[in-house]
XYZ file of C-alpha atoms in Angstrom:
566
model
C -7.338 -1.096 -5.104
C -4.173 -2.619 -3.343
C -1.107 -2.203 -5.353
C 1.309 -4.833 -5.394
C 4.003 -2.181 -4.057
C 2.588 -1.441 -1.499
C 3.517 -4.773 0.360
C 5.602 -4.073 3.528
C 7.012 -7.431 4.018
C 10.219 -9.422 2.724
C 12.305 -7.605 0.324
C 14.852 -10.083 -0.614
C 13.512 -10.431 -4.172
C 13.981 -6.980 -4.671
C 17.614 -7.294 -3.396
C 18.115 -10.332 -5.784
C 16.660 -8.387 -8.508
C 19.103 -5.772 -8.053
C 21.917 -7.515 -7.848
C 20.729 -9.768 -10.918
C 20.496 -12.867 -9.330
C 17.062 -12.949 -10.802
C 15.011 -11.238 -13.358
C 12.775 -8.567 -12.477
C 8.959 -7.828 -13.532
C 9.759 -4.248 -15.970
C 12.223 -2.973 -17.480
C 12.000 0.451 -18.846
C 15.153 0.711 -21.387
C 16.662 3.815 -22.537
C 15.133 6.708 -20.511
C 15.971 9.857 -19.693
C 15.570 9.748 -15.457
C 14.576 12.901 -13.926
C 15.871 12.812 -10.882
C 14.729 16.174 -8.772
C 16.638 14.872 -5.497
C 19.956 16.439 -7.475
C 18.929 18.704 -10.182
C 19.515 15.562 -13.030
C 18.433 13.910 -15.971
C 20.277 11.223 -17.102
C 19.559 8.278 -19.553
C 19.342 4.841 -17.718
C 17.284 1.473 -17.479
C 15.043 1.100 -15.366
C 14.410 -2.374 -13.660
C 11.229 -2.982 -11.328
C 9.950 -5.604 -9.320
C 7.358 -6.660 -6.767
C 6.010 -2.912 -7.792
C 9.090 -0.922 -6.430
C 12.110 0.092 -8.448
C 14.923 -2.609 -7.987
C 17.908 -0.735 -9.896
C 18.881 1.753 -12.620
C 21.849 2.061 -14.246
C 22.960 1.790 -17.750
C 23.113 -0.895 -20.619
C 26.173 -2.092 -19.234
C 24.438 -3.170 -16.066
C 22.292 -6.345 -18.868
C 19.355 -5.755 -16.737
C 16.383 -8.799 -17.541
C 13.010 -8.696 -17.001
C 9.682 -10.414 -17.780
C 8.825 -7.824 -19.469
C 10.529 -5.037 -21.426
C 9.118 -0.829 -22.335
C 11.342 0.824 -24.765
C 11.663 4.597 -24.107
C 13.671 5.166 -26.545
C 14.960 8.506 -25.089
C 11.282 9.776 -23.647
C 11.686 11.338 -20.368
C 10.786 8.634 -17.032
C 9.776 10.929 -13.557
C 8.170 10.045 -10.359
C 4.633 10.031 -10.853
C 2.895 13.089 -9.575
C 1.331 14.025 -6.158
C -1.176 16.446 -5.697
C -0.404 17.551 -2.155
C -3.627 19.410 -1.859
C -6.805 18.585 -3.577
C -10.404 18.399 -2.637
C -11.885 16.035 -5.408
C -14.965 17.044 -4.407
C -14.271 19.850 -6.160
C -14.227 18.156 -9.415
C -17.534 17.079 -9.369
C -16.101 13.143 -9.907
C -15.948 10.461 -7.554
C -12.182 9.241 -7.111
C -12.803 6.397 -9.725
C -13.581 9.151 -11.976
C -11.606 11.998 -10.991
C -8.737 8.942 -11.348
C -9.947 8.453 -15.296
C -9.458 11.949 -15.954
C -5.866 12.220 -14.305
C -3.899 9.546 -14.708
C -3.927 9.868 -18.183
C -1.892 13.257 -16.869
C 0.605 11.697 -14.852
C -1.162 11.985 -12.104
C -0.626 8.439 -9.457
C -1.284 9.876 -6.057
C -3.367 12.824 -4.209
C -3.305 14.166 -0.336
C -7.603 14.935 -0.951
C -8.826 16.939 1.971
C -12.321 15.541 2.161
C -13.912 18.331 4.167
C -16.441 18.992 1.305
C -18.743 15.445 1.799
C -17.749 15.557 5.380
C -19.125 19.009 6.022
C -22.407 16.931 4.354
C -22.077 13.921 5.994
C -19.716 13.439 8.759
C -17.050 11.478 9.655
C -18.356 8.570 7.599
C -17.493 10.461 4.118
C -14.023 10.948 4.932
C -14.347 6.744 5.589
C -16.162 6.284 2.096
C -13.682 8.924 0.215
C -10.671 6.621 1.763
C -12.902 3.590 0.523
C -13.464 5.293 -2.937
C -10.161 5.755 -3.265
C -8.661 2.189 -2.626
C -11.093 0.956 -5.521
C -10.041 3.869 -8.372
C -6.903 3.331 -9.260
C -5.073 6.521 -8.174
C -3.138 6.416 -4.660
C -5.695 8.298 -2.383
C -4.503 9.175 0.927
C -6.413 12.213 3.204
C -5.991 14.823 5.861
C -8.782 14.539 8.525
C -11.250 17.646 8.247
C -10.500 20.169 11.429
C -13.387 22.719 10.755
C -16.443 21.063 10.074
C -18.222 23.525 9.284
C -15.483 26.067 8.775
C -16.651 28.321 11.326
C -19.471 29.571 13.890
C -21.061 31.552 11.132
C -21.914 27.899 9.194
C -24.246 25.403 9.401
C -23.789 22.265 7.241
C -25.056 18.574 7.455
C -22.372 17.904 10.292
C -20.527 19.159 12.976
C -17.603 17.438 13.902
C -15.986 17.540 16.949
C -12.315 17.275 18.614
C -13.334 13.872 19.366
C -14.235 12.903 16.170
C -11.379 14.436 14.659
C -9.216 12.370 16.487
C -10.960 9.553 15.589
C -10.144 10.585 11.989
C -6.556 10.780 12.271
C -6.511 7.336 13.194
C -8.085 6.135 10.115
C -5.461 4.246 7.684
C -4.759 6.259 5.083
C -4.749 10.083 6.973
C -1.772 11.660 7.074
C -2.419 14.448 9.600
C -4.624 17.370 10.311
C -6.330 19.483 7.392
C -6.511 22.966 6.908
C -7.282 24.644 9.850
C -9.513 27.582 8.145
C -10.627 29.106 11.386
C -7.482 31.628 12.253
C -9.722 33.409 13.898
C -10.053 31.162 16.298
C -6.416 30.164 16.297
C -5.433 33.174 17.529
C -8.152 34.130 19.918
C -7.609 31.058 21.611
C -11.128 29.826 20.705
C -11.250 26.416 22.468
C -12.889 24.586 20.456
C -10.850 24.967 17.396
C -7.591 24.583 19.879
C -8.985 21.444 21.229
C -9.199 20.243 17.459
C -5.418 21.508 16.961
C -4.345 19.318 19.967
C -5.833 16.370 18.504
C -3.750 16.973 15.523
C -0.272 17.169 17.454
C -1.133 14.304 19.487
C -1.726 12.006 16.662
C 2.038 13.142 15.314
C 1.855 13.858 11.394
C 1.303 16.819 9.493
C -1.062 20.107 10.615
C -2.134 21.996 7.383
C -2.973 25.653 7.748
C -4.963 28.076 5.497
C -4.910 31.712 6.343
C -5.516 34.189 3.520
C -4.724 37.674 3.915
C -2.800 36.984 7.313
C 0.608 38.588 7.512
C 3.250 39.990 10.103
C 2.309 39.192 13.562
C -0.672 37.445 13.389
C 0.877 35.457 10.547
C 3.941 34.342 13.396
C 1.278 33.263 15.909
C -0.570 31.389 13.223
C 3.055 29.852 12.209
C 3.825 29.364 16.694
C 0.513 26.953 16.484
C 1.882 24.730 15.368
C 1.093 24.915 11.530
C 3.945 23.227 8.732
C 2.086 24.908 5.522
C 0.184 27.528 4.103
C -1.869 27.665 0.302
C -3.242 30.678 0.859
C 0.074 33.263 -0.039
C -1.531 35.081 -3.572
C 1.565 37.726 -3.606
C 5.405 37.278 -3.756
C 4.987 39.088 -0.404
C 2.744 36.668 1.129
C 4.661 33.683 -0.217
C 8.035 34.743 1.230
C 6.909 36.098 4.149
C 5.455 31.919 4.802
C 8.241 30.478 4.300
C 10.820 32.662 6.535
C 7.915 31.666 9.040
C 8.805 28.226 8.616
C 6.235 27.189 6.403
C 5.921 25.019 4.214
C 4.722 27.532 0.628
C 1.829 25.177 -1.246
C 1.211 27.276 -4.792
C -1.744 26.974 -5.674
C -3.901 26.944 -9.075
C -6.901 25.915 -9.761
C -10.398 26.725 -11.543
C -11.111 29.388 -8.628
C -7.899 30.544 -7.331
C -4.831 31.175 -9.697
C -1.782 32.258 -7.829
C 1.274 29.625 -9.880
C 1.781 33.116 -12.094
C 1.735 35.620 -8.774
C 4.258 33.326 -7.026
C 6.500 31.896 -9.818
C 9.331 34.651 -9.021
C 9.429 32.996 -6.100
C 9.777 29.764 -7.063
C 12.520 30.590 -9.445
C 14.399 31.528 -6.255
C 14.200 28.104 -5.330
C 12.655 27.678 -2.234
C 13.922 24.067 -0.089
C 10.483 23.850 0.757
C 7.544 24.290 -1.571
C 5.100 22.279 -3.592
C 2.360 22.579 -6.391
C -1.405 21.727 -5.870
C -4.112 21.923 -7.455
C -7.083 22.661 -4.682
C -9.416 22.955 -6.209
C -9.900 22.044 -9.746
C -13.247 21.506 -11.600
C -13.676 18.382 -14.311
C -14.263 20.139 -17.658
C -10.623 22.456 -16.646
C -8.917 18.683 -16.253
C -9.892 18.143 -19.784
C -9.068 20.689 -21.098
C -6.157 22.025 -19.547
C -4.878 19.276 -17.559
C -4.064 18.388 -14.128
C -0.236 18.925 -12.403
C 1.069 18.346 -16.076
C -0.543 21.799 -16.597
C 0.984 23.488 -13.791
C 4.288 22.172 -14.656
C 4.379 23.760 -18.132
C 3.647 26.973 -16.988
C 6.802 26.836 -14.203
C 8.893 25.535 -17.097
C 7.668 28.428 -19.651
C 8.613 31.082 -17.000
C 12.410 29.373 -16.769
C 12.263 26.770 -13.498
C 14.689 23.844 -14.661
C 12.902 21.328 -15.758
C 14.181 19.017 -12.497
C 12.926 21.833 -9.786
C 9.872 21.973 -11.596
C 9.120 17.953 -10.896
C 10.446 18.037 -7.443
C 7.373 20.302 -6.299
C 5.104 17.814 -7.792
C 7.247 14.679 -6.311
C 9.525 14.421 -3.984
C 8.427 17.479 -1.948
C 4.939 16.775 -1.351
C 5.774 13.061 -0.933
C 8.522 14.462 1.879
C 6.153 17.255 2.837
C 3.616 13.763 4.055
C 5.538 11.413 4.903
C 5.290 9.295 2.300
C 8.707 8.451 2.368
C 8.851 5.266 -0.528
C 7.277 8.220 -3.177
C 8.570 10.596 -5.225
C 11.590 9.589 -6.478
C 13.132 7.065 -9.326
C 15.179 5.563 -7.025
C 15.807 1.807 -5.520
C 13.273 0.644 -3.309
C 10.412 3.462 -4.048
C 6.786 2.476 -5.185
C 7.178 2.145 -8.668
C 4.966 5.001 -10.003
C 6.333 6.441 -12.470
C 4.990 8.535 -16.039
C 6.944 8.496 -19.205
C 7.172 12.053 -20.753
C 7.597 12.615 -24.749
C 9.692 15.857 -23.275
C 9.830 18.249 -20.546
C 8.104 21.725 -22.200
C 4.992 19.739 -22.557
C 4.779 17.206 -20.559
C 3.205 14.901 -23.180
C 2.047 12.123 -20.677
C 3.257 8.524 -22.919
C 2.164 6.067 -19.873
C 1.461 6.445 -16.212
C 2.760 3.886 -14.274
C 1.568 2.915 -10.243
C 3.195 -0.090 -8.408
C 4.929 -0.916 -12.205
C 2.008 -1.153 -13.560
C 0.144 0.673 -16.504
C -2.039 2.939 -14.314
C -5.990 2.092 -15.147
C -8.959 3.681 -13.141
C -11.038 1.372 -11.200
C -14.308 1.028 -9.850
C -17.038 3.838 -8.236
C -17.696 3.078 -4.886
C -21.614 2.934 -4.357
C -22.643 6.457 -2.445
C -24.179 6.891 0.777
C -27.559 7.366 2.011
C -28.039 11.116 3.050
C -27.148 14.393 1.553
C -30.228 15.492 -0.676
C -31.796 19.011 -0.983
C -34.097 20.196 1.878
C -34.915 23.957 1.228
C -37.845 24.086 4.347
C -41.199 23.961 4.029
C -41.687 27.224 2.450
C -39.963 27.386 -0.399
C -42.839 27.773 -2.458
C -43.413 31.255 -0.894
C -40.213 32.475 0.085
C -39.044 35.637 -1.213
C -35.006 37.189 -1.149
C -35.185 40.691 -0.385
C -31.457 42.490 -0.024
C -31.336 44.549 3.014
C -30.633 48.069 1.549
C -27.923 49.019 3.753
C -26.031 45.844 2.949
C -22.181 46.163 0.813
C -22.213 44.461 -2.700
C -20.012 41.177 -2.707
C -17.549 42.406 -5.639
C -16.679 39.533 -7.485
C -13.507 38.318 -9.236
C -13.244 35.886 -11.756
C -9.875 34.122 -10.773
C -9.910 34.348 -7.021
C -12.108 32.950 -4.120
C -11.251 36.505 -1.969
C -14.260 39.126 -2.444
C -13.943 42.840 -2.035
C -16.783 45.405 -0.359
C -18.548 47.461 -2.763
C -20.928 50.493 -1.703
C -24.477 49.690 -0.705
C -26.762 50.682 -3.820
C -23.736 50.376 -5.959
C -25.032 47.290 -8.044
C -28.909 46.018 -8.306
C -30.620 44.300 -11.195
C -30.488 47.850 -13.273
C -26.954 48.533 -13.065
C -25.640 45.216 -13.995
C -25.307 43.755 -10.714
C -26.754 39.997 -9.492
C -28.783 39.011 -6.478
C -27.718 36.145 -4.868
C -29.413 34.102 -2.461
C -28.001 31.010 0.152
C -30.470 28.487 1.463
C -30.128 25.923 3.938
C -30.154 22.548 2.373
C -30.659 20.513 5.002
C -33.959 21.396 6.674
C -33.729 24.261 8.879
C -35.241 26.855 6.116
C -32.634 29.333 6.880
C -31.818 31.527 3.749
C -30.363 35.124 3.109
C -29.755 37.402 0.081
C -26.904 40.240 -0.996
C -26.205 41.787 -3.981
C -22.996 40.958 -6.386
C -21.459 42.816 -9.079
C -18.892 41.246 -11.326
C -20.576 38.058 -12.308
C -22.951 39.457 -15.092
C -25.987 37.082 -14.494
C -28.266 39.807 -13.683
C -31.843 39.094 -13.748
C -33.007 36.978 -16.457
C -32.144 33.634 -14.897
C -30.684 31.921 -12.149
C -27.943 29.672 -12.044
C -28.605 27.370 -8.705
C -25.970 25.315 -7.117
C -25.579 22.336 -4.176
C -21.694 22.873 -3.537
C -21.635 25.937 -1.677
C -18.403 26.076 0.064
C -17.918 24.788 2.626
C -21.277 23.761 4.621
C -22.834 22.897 1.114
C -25.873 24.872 1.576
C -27.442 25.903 -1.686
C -26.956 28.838 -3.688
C -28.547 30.906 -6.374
C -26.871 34.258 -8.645
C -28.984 35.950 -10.563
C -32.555 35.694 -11.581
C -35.937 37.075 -10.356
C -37.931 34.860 -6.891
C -39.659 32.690 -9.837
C -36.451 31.482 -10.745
C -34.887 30.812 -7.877
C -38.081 28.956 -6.057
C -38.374 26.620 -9.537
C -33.883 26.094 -9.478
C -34.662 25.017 -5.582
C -37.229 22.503 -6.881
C -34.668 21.281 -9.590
C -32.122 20.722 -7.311
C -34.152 19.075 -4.920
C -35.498 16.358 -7.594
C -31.969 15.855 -8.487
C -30.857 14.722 -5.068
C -28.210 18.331 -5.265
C -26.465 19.196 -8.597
C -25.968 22.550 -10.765
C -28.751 23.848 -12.970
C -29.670 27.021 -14.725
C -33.098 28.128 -14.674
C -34.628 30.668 -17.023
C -38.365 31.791 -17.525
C -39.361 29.216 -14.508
C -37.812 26.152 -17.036
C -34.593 24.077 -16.588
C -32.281 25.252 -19.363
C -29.064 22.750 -18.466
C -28.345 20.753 -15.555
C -25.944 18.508 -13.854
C -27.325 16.103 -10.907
C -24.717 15.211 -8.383
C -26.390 12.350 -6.297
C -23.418 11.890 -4.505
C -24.017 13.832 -1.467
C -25.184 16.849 -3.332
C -21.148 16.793 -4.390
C -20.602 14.425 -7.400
C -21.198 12.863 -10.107
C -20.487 8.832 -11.154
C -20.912 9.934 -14.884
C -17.902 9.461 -16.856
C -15.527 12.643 -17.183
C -16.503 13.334 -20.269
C -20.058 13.163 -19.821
C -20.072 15.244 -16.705
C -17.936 18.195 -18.539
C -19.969 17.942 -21.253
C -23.387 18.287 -18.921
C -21.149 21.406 -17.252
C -20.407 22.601 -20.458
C -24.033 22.953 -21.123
C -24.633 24.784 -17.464
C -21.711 27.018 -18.301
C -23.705 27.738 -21.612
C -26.715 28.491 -20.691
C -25.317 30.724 -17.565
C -23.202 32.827 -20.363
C -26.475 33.244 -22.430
C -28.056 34.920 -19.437
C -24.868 37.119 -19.336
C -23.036 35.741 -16.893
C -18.656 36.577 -17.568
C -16.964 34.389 -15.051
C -14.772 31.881 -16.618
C -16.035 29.065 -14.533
C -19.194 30.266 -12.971
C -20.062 27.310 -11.232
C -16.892 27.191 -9.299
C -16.541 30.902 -8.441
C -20.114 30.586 -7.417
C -19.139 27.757 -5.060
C -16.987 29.707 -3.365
C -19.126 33.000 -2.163
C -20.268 31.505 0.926
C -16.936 30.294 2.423
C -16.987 32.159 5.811
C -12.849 32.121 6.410
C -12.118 33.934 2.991
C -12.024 37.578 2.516
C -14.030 40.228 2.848
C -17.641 39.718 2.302
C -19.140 35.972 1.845
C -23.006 35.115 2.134
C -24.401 32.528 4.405
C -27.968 31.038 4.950
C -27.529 33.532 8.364
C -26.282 36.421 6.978
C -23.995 38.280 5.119
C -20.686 38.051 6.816
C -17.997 40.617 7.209
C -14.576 37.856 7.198
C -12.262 40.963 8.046
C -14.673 42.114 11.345
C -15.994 38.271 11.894
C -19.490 39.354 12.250
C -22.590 39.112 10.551
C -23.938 42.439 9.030
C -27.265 43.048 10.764
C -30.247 42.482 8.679
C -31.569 46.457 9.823
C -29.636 49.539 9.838
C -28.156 50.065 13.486
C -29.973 53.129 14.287
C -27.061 55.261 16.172
């Protein structure tokens, strides 16, 4: 979808419009501007046209326009940007991740795409960028730099230096995603620095994304060449990234919850921090809510109101680049939401180029991504090495800690989870977990395995995991729970093995049912589906599980599959 604001040619209507020598297309009368560039709200009109804000000032000023809103004293901000987001995550496409924001306040995103890229190469972040123009949300990306996130992965793609460059080229990218690998960062791998010279070359922004990295390491990380860092999950962390320069991205989302961790720091007001969201699944946007969410929760803990919006607004929107966004102000894209207050943030309407926002149209998906589990499967079996550490699991982060080998099996409460490749090459592996409660009377079986996309299976005896493998194949990739060899609840995700083009309700309601049927079995993570997707991500502490291996993140190896006999 083009917005009528985003026009870069002759202005002089907008000049005549503010200097009311003609009428404008909106007027919003009687706000209450929050204006985060200097700590204010004050009431004013305010008068748009050609989709950007032409003036605001007060009654006095006898602004006229086509057409007239009446705030009558409800609260008018910038719209929100999600700096960070992979709406992958959300199991929507951007047409329907856009239904269920907007309504929030929600008018643009930064999406990191590396989720259907990992699947499907360069040409999904070229059909996200696509599926974004037609939704009705302001979708701009960061090209992918580790695809897959590291030499321990194997996903549908590999993408190169080259190709990365050819990313950051594409309209719409903004500059170089999070580069996961630190490992290779500072070992100098060449690869991954090849990749990071691609990003400085091409001149805009270079993400980073290195949990658990402090002191030293942390200031060669920073010397890279890397502006920002959503990884900080103590006060600690987060200072110590921004007196490196860095620009602090708090993060919360269904997996990772750090906005309460880090909110002392924000109440020191930091010049140079932001809210995002990550990752966030689609029945926590309905119920909870999107950036409104995260807002009310600074505002409860005593940020002002103002510095709360700014790190939804103006400082990701300076953070990118996006220099006509973020602000109420003459001459910025008109998107805009009008708030009943600012404890709440009751969304009244979102506005994008001065506009009512509306979501737009699901962009048809492309050919490839399905389930391919080998020829096998019908026979395989997932035996744990015995000398192996339990994955310990926690329920509102995406780090995992090392438990004892023996210390968890099906008898003592503990879960077996397998990883198989999905895309042909019949690698698979197996660990044990404790923390996630599934045990052994089902399975729950997912396609969204972090960040290759391999699929994935907690609980449940071989039975169950062979007949989930066979579900998720027939569904072209999706979520299901499996109990007794039959399908208790599913989700199919044809897009990719990623996402669904049901409507948000639908889709949380079809989660709602996996999430059901997993708690049934036993299972006590709050969002099982996405703490599940997250146990194979090989840059994230300490243990994660791979279709090669178990893989110790802390000594970057894979555990050997036999005891090391000296």
């Amino acid at each position: 979808m083009q917005f009528e604001s985003d026009r870069q040619g002759d202005r002089r209507r907008l000049v005549r419009v503010a200097r009311g020598e003609e009428a404008g297309d909106l007027l919003i009368r009687g706000a209450q501007v929050v204006q985060p560039a200097t700590r204010e709200i004050f009431e004013a009109d305010v008068l748009v046209a050609d989709g950007r804000v032409a003036a605001l000032g007060g009654a006095g000023m006898n602004f006229k326009a086509a057409r007239v809103v009446e705030a009558r004293g409800a609260f008018l901000a910038p719209g929100f940007i999600d700096g960070h987001i992979h709406i992958e995550s959300s199991l929507l496409t951007p047409a329907g991740f856009a239904r269920a924001v907007l309504p929030r306040g929600t008018t643009g995103v930064v999406a990191e795409p590396h989720e259907v890229v990992n699947v499907l190469g360069v040409r999904g972040l070229e059909w996200m960028l696509e599926a974004g123009r037609t939704s009705g949300l302001r979708v701009w990306a960061s090209a992918p730099s580790c695809v897959p996130a590291s030499e321990f992965e194997d996903g549908g793609a590999h993408v190169t230096a080259a190709e990365t460059a050819r990313m950051l080229r594409v309209p719409g990218v903004l500059g170089l995603a999070e580069m996961m690998n630190y490992p290779g960062v500072l070992g100098g791998d060449a690869g991954v620095w090849d990749i990071l010279e691609a990003g400085r070359a091409a001149g805009g922004r270079m993400d980073g994304h290195a949990a658990g990295v402090r002191g030293r390491d942390l200031m060669a990380y920073a010397a890279a060449g890397m502006h920002s860092d959503h990884e900080a999950a103590t006060p600690q962390e987060a200072r110590e990234r921004l007196r490196a320069g860095l620009w602090l991205m708090v993060r919360e989302g269904s997996a990772a919850r750090n906005l309460d961790a880090l909110l002392p720091v924000l109440l020191e007001r930091p010049r140079r921090a932001m809210l995002v969201s990550d990752d966030v699944s689609v029945d926590e946007l309905l119920e909870l809510g999107h950036l409104d969410r995260l807002l009310r929760t600074c505002v409860a803990g005593g940020l002002h109101p103002a510095d709360a919006v700014a790190l939804v607004t103006c400082n990701p929107a300076e953070y990118w680049g996006l220099y006509d966004c973020g602000l109420v102000a003459p001459g910025y894209h008109a998107d805009m939401v009008l708030l009943r207050d600012l404890k709440n943030f009751e969304v009244l309407e979102t506005f994008i180029g001065g506009t009512e926002a509306r979501p737009g149209e699901v962009t048809p998906p492309l050919d490839g991504g399905g389930v391919d589990l080998g020829a096998d499967w019908d026979t395989a079996t997932f035996d744990v090495p015995a000398h192996w550490p339990v994955m310990q699991v926690s329920p509102d982060q995406i780090t995992t800690h090392r438990g004892a080998p023996g210390s968890a099996n099906s008898e003592s409460g503990g879960a077996r989870m397998v990883v198989a490749d999905r895309y042909g090459r019949g690698h698979r592996a197996a660990c044990w977990t404790s923390g996630t409660g599934m045990g052994s009377r089902g399975t729950l079986g997912i396609s969204i395995l972090h960040d290759a996309h391999n699929a994935a299976f907690l609980g449940g005896n071989d039975d169950d995991v062979r007949a989930a493998g066979h579900a998720l194949r027939e569904m072209g990739g999706g979520v299901v729970v499996v109990s007794g060899g039959a399908v208790q609840a599913s989700l199919p995700l044809p897009y990719a093995g990623l996402m669904t083009d049901l409507p948000p309700q639908q889709a949380a309601a079809r989660l709602g049912e996996v999430t059901a049927a997993a708690r049934a079995l036993g299972c006590v993570l709050p969002y099982p589906v996405t703490t599940l997707s997250f146990l194979g991500l090989s840059v994230i502490p300490s243990l994660k599980l791979t279709p090669r291996g178990l893989l110790d993140v802390e000594a970057w190896k894979l555990l050997a599959p036999t005891p090391d006999p000296f």
